[in-house]
PDB file of C-alpha atoms and ligand atoms in Angstrom:
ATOM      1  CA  UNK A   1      27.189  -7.418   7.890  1.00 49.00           C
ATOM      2  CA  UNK A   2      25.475  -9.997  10.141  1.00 57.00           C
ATOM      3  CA  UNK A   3      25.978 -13.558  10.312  1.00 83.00           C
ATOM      4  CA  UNK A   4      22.785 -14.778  11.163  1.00 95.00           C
ATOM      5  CA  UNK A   5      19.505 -13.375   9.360  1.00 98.00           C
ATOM      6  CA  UNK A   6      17.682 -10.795  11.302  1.00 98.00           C
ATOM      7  CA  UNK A   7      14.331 -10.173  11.639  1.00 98.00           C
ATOM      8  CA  UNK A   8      13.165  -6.448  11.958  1.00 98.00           C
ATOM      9  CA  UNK A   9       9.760  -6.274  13.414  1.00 98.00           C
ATOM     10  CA  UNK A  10       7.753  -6.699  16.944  1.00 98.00           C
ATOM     11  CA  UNK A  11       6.311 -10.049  18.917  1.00 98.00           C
ATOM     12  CA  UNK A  12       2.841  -8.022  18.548  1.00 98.00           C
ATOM     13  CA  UNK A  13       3.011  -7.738  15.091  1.00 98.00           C
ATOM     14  CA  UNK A  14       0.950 -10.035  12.265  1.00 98.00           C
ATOM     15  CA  UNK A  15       2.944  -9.129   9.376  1.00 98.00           C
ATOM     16  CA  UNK A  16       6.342 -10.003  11.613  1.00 98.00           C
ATOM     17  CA  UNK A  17       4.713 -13.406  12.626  1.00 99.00           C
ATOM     18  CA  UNK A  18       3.962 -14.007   9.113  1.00 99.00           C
ATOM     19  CA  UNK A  19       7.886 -13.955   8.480  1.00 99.00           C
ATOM     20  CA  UNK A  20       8.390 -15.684  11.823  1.00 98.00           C
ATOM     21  CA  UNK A  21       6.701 -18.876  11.002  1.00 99.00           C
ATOM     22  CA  UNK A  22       8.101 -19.066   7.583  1.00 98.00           C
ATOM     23  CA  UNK A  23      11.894 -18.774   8.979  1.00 98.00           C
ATOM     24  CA  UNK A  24      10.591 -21.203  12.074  1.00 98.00           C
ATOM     25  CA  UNK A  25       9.094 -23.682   9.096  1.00 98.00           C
ATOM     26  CA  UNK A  26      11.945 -23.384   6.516  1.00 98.00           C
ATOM     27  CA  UNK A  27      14.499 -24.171   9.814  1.00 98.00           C
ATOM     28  CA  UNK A  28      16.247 -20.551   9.236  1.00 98.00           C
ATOM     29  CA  UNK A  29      17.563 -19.284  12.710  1.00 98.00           C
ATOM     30  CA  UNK A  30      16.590 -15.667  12.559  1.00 98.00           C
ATOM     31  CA  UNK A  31      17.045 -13.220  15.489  1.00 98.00           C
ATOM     32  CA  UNK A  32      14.007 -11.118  16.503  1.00 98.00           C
ATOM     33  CA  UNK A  33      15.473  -7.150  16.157  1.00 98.00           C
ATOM     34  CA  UNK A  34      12.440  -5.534  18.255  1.00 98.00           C
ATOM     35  CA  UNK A  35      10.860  -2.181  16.676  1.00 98.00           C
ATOM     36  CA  UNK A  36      10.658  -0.084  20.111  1.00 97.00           C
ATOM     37  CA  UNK A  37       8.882   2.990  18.813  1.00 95.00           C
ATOM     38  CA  UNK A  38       5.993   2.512  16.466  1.00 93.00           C
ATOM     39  CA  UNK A  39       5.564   6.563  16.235  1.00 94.00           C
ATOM     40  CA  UNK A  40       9.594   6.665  15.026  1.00 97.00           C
ATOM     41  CA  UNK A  41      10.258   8.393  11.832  1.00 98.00           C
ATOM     42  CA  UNK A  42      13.749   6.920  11.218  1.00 98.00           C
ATOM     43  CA  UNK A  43      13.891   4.621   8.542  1.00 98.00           C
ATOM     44  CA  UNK A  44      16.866   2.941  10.319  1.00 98.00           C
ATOM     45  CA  UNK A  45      14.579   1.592  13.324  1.00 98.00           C
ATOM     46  CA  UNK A  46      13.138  -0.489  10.575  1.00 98.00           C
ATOM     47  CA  UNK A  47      15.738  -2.117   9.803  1.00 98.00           C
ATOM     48  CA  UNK A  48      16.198   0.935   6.464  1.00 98.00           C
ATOM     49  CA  UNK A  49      12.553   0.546   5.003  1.00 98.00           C
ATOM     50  CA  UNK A  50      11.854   3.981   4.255  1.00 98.00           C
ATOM     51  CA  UNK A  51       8.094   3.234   4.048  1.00 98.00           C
ATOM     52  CA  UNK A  52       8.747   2.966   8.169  1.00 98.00           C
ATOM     53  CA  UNK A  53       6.989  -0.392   8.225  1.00 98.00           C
ATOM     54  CA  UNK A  54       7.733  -4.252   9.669  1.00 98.00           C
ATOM     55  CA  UNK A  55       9.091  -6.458   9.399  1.00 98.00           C
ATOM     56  CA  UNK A  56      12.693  -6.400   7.013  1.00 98.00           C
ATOM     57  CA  UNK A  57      14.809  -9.058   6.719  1.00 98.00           C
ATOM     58  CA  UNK A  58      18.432  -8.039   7.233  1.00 98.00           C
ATOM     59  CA  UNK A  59      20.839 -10.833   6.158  1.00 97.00           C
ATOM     60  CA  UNK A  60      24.767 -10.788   5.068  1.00 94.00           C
ATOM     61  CA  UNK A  61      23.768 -10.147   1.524  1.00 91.00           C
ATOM     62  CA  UNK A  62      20.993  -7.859   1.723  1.00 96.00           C
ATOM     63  CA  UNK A  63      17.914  -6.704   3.105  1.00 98.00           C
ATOM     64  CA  UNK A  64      14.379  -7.336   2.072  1.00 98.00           C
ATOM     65  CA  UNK A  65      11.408  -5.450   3.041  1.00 98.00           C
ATOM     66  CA  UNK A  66       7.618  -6.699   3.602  1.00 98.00           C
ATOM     67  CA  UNK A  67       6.033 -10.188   4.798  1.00 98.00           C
ATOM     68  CA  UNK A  68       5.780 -11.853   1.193  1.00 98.00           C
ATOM     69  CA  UNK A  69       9.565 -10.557  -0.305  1.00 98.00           C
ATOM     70  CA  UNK A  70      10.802 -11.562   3.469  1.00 98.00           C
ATOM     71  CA  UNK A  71       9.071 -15.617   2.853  1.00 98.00           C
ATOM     72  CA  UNK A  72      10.494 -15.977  -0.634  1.00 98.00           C
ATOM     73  CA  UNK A  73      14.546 -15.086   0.504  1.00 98.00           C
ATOM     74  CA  UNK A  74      13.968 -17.277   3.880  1.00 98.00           C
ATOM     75  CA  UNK A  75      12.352 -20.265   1.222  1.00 98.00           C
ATOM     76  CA  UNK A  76      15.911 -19.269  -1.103  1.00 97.00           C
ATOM     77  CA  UNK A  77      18.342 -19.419   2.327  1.00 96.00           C
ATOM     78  CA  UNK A  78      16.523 -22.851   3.327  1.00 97.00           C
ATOM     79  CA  UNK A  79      18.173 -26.018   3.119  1.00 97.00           C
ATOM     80  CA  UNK A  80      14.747 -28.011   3.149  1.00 97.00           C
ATOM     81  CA  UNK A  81      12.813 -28.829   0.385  1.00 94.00           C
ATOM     82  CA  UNK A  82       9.372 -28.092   1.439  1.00 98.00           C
ATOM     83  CA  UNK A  83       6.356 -27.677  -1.142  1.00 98.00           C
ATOM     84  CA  UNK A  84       5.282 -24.427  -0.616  1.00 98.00           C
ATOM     85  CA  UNK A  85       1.891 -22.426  -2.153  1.00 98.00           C
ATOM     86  CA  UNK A  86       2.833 -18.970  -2.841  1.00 98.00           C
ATOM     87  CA  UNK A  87       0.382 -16.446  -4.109  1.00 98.00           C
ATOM     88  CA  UNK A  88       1.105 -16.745  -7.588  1.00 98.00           C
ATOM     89  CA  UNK A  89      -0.192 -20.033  -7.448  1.00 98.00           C
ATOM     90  CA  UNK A  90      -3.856 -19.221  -6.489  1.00 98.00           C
ATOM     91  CA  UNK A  91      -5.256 -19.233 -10.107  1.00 97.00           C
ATOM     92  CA  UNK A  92      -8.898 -19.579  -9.585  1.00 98.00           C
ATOM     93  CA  UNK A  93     -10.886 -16.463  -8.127  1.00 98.00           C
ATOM     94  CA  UNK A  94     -11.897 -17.977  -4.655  1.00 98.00           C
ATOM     95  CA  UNK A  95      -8.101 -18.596  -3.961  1.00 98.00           C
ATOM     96  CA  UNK A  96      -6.813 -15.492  -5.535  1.00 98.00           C
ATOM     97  CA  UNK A  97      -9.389 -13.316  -3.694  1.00 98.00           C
ATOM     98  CA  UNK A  98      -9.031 -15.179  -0.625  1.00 98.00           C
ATOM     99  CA  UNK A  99      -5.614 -14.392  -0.563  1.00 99.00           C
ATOM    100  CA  UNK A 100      -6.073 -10.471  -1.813  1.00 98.00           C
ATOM    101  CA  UNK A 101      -8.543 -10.342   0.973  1.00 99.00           C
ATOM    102  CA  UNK A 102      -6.666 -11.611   3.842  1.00 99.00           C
ATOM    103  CA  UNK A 103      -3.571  -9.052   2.742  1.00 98.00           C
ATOM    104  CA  UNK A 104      -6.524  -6.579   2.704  1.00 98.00           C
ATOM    105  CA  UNK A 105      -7.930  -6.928   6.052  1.00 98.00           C
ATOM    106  CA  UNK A 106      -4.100  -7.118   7.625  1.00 98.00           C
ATOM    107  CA  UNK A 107      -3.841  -3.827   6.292  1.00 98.00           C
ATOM    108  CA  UNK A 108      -6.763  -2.769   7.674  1.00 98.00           C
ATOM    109  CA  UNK A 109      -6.178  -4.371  11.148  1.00 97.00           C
ATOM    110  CA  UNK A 110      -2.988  -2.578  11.228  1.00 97.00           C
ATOM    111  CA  UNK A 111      -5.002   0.963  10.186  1.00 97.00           C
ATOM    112  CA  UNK A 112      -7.366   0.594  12.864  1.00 97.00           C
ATOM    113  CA  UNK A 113      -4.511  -0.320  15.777  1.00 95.00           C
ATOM    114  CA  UNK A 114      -2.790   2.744  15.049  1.00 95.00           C
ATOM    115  CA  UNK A 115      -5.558   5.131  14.702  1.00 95.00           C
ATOM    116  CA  UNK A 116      -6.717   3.737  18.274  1.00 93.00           C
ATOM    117  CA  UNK A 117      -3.684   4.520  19.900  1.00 90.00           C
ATOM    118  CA  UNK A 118      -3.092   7.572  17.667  1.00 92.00           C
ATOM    119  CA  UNK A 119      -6.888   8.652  19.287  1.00 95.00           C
ATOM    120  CA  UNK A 120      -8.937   8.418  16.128  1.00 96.00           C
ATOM    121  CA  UNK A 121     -12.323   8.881  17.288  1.00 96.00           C
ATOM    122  CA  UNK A 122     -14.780   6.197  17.517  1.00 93.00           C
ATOM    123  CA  UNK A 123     -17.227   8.091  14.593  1.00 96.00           C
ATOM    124  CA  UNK A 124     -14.267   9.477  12.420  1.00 96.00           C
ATOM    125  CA  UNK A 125     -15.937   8.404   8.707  1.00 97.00           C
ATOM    126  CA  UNK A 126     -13.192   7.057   8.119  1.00 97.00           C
ATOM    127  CA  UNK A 127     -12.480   4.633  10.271  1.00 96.00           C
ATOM    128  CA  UNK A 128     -15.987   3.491  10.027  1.00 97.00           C
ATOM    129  CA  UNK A 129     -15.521   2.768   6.683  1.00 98.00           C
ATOM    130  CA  UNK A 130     -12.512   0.279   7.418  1.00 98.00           C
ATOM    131  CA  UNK A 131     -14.626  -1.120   9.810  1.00 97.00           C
ATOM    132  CA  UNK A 132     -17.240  -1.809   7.807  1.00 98.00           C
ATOM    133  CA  UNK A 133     -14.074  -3.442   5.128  1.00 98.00           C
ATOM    134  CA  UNK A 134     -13.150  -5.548   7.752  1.00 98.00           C
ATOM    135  CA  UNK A 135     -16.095  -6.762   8.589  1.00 98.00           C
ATOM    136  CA  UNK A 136     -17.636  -7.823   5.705  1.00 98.00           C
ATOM    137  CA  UNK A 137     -14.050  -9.031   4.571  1.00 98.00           C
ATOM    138  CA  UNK A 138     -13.998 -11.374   7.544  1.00 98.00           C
ATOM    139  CA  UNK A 139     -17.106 -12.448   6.738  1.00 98.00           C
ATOM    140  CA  UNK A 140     -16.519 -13.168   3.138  1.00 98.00           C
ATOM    141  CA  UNK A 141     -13.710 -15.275   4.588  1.00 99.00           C
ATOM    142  CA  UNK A 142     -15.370 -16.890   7.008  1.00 98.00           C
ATOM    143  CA  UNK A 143     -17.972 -18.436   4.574  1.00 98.00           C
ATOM    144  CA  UNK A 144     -14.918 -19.381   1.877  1.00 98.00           C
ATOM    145  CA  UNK A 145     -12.479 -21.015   4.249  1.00 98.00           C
ATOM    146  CA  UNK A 146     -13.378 -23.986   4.009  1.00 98.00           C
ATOM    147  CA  UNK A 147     -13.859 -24.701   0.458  1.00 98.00           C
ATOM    148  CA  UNK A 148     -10.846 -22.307  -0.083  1.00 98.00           C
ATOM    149  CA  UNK A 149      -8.694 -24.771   1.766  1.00 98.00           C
ATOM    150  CA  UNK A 150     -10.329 -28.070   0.341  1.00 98.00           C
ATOM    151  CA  UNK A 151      -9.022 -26.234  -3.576  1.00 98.00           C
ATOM    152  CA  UNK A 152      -4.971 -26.282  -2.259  1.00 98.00           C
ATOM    153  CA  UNK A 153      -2.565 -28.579  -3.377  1.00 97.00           C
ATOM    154  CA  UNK A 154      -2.772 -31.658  -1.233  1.00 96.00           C
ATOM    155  CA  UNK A 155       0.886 -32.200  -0.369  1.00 96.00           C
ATOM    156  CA  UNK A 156       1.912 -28.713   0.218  1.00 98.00           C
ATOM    157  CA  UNK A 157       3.757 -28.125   3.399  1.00 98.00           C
ATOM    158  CA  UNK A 158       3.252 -24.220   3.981  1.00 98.00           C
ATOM    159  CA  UNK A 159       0.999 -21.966   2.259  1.00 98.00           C
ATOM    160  CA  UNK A 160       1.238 -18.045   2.390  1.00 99.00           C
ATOM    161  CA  UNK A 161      -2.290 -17.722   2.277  1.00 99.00           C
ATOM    162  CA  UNK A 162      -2.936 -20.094   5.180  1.00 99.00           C
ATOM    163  CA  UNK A 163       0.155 -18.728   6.889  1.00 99.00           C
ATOM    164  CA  UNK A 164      -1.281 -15.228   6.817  1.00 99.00           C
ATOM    165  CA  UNK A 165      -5.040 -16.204   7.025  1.00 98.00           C
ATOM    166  CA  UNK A 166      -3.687 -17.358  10.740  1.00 98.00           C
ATOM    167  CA  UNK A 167      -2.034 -14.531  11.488  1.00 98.00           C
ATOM    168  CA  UNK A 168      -4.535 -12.302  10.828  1.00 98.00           C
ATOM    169  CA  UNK A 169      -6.964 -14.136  12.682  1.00 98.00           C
ATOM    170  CA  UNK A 170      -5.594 -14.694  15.727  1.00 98.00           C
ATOM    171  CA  UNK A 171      -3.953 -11.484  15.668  1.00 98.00           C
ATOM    172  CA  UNK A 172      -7.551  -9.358  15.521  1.00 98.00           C
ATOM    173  CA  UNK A 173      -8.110 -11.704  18.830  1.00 97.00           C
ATOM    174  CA  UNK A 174      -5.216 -10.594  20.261  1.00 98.00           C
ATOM    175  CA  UNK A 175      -5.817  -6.749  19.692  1.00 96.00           C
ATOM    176  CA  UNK A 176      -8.819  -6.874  20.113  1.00 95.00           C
ATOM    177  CA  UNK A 177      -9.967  -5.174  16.467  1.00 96.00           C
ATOM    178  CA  UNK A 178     -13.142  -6.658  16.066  1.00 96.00           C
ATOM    179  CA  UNK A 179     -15.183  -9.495  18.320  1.00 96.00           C
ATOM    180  CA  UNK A 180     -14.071 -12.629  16.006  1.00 96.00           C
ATOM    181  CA  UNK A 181     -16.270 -15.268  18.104  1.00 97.00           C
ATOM    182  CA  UNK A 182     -18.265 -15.851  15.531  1.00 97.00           C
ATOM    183  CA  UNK A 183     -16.227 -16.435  12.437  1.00 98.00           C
ATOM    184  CA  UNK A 184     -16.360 -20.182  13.132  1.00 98.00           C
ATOM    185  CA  UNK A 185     -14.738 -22.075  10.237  1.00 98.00           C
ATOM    186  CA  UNK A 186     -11.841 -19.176  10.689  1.00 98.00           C
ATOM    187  CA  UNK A 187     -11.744 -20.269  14.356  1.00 98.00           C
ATOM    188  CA  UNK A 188     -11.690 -24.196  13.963  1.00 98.00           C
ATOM    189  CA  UNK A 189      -9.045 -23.108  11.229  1.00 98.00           C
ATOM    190  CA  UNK A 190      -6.612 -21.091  13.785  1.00 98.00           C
ATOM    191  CA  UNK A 191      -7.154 -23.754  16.045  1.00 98.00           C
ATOM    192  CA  UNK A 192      -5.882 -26.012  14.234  1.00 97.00           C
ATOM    193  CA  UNK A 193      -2.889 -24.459  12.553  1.00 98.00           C
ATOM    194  CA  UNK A 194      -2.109 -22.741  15.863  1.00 98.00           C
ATOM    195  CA  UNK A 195      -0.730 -26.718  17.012  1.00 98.00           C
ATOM    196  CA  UNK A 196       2.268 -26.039  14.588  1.00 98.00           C
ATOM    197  CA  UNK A 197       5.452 -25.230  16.146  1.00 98.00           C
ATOM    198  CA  UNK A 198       6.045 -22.922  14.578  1.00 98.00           C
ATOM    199  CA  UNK A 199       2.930 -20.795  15.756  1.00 98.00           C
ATOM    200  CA  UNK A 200       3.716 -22.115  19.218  1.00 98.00           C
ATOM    201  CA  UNK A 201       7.255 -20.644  18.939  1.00 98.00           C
ATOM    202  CA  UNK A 202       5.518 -16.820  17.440  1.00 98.00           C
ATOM    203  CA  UNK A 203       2.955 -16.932  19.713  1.00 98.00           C
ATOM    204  CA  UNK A 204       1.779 -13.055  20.065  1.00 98.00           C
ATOM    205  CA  UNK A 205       3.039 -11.054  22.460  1.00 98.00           C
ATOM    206  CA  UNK A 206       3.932  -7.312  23.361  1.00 97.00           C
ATOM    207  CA  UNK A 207       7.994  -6.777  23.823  1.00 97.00           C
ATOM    208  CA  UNK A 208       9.246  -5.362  26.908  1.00 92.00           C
TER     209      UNK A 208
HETATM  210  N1  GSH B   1       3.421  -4.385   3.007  1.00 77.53           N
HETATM  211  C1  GSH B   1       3.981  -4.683   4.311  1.00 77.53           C
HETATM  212  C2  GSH B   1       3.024  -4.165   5.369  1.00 77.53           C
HETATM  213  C3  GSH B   1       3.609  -4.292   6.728  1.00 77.53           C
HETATM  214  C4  GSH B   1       2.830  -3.603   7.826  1.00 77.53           C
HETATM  215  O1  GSH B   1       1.806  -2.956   7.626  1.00 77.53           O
HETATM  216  N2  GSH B   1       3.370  -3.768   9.044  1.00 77.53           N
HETATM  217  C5  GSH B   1       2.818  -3.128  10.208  1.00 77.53           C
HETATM  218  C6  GSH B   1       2.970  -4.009  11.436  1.00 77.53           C
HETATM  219  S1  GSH B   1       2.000  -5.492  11.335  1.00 77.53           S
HETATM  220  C7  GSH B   1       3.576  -1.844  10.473  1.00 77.53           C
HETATM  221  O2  GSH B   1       4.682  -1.665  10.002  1.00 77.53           O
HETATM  222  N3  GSH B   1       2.963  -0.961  11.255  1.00 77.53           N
HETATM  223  C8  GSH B   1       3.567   0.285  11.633  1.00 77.53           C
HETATM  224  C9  GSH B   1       3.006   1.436  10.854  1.00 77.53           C
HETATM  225  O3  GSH B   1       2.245   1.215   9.908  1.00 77.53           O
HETATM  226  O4  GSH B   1       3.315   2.570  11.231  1.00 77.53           O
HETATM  227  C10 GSH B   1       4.225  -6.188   4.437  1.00 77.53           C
HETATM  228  O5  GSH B   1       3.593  -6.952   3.676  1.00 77.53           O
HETATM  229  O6  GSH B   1       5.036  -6.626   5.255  1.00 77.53           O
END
C-alpha cells in the first residue's frame, strides 16, 4: 500500500513523461520510482507489468499499466476539472490517424533505442524498415500538425494527442533517433508546448 501515487518508469523515458505531465497538469503529486535496469526480466522492477515495460502507476488501490490507462486514473484521482481530449474523441481521420501515428512512431522510437544499445547493426532489414516507418511517419506528421491542431476543441486544457505528439518529439531530439531539424511545424509546436510547467518540471533526462 502506498500513500502517495507512484510512478514506475525513467526521467529518459517518453512514454513515462507522457504520464508525468498528465499527473503534473491534473495537480496529482506522484513520486518518480526509477527503472534501473532496462535489460531486467523481473516483472517487479516495473512496478508488476509482466509485459516488462514503463511506466505503471502504483497507487493505494491499484496499479495501472501503460501511458494512456496511467492518464485516465490520474484524470479520475484529480480534484480539478480540466477539459481534457482523449483519444476517443478524435472522430475524423486526420485526428484519429494523427493520434494512431504518434503512438506508432513512440513505439518505434523505443524499438530503435534498444536495438542500438542491444548492438543491432546499422543494415539489419529490420531496423531499416522502422526507420523508414519513422520517417515517413514524422513526415506525415509534420505536414498535418498544424491543421490537426486547428480541428481540437477550442477550450480544452490537455490533450493526449498533443501531450504525446510532444513527447515524442522532443524525445527523438533527445536520443538522438533521427535528425528532427527539419520537421518545422513539429518544432514551432514543441516549442511552444515545451513553456508549460509541466514539461519544464519532466524535462528529459537520464537517472543516476
Ligand atoms: N504500451 C506502453 C508502451 C510503453 C513503452 O514502450 N515503454 C518503453 C519506455 S518509453 C519501455 O518500457 N521500454 C523498455 C522495453 O521495451 O524493454 C504504454 O503505452 O505505456
Amino acid at each position: 500500500m502506498v500513500a502517495k501515487p507512484v510512478i514506475v518508469g525513467r526521467s529518459s523515458s517518453h512514454f513515462t513523461r507522457v504520464a508525468r505531465i498528465f499527473a503534473a497538469e491534473l495537480g496529482v503529486a506522484c513520486d518518480l520510482r526509477v527503472v534501473h535496469d532496462l535489460m531486467s526480466a523481473d516483472a517487479a522492477d516495473y512496478g508488476g507489468n509482466p509485459a516488462l515495460k514503463m511506466p505503471t502507476l502504483v497507487t493505494s488501490h491499484g496499479t495501472w499499466f501503460g501511458a494512456l490507462p496511467i492518464c485516465r486514473e490520474l484524470a479520475r484521482q484529480s480534484s480539478l476539472r480540466l477539459r481534457i481530449v482523449w483519444p476517443e474523441d478524435l472522430d475524423t481521420p486526420l485526428l484519429s490517424n494523427a493520434q494512431e501515428l504518434t503512438v506508432h512512431a513512440m513505439a518505434m522510437g523505443v524499438s530503435l533505442t534498444l536495438g542500438k544499445v542491444s548492438g543491432v547493426p546499422v543494415d539489419n532489414a529490420h531496423r531499416l524498415k522502422m526507420e523508414r516507418s519513422l520517417l515517413s511517419t514524422l513526415s506525415w506528421l509534420d505536414a498535418n500538425v498544424a491543421e490537426a491542431r486547428s480541428a481540437l476543441p477550442a477550450e480544452r486544457h490537455l490533450c493526449f494527442l498533443e501531450v504525446t505528439l510532444f513527447c515524442l518529439t522532443t524525445h527523438l531530439k533527445f536520443r538522438d533517433t533521427v535528425p528532427t531539424a527539419s520537421y518545422s511545424s513539429l518544432n514551432a509546436f514543441c516549442e511552444s508546448f515545451a513553456a508549460r510547467s509541466s514539461a519544464r518540471a519532466t524535462e528529459y533526462r537520464f537517472d543516476a
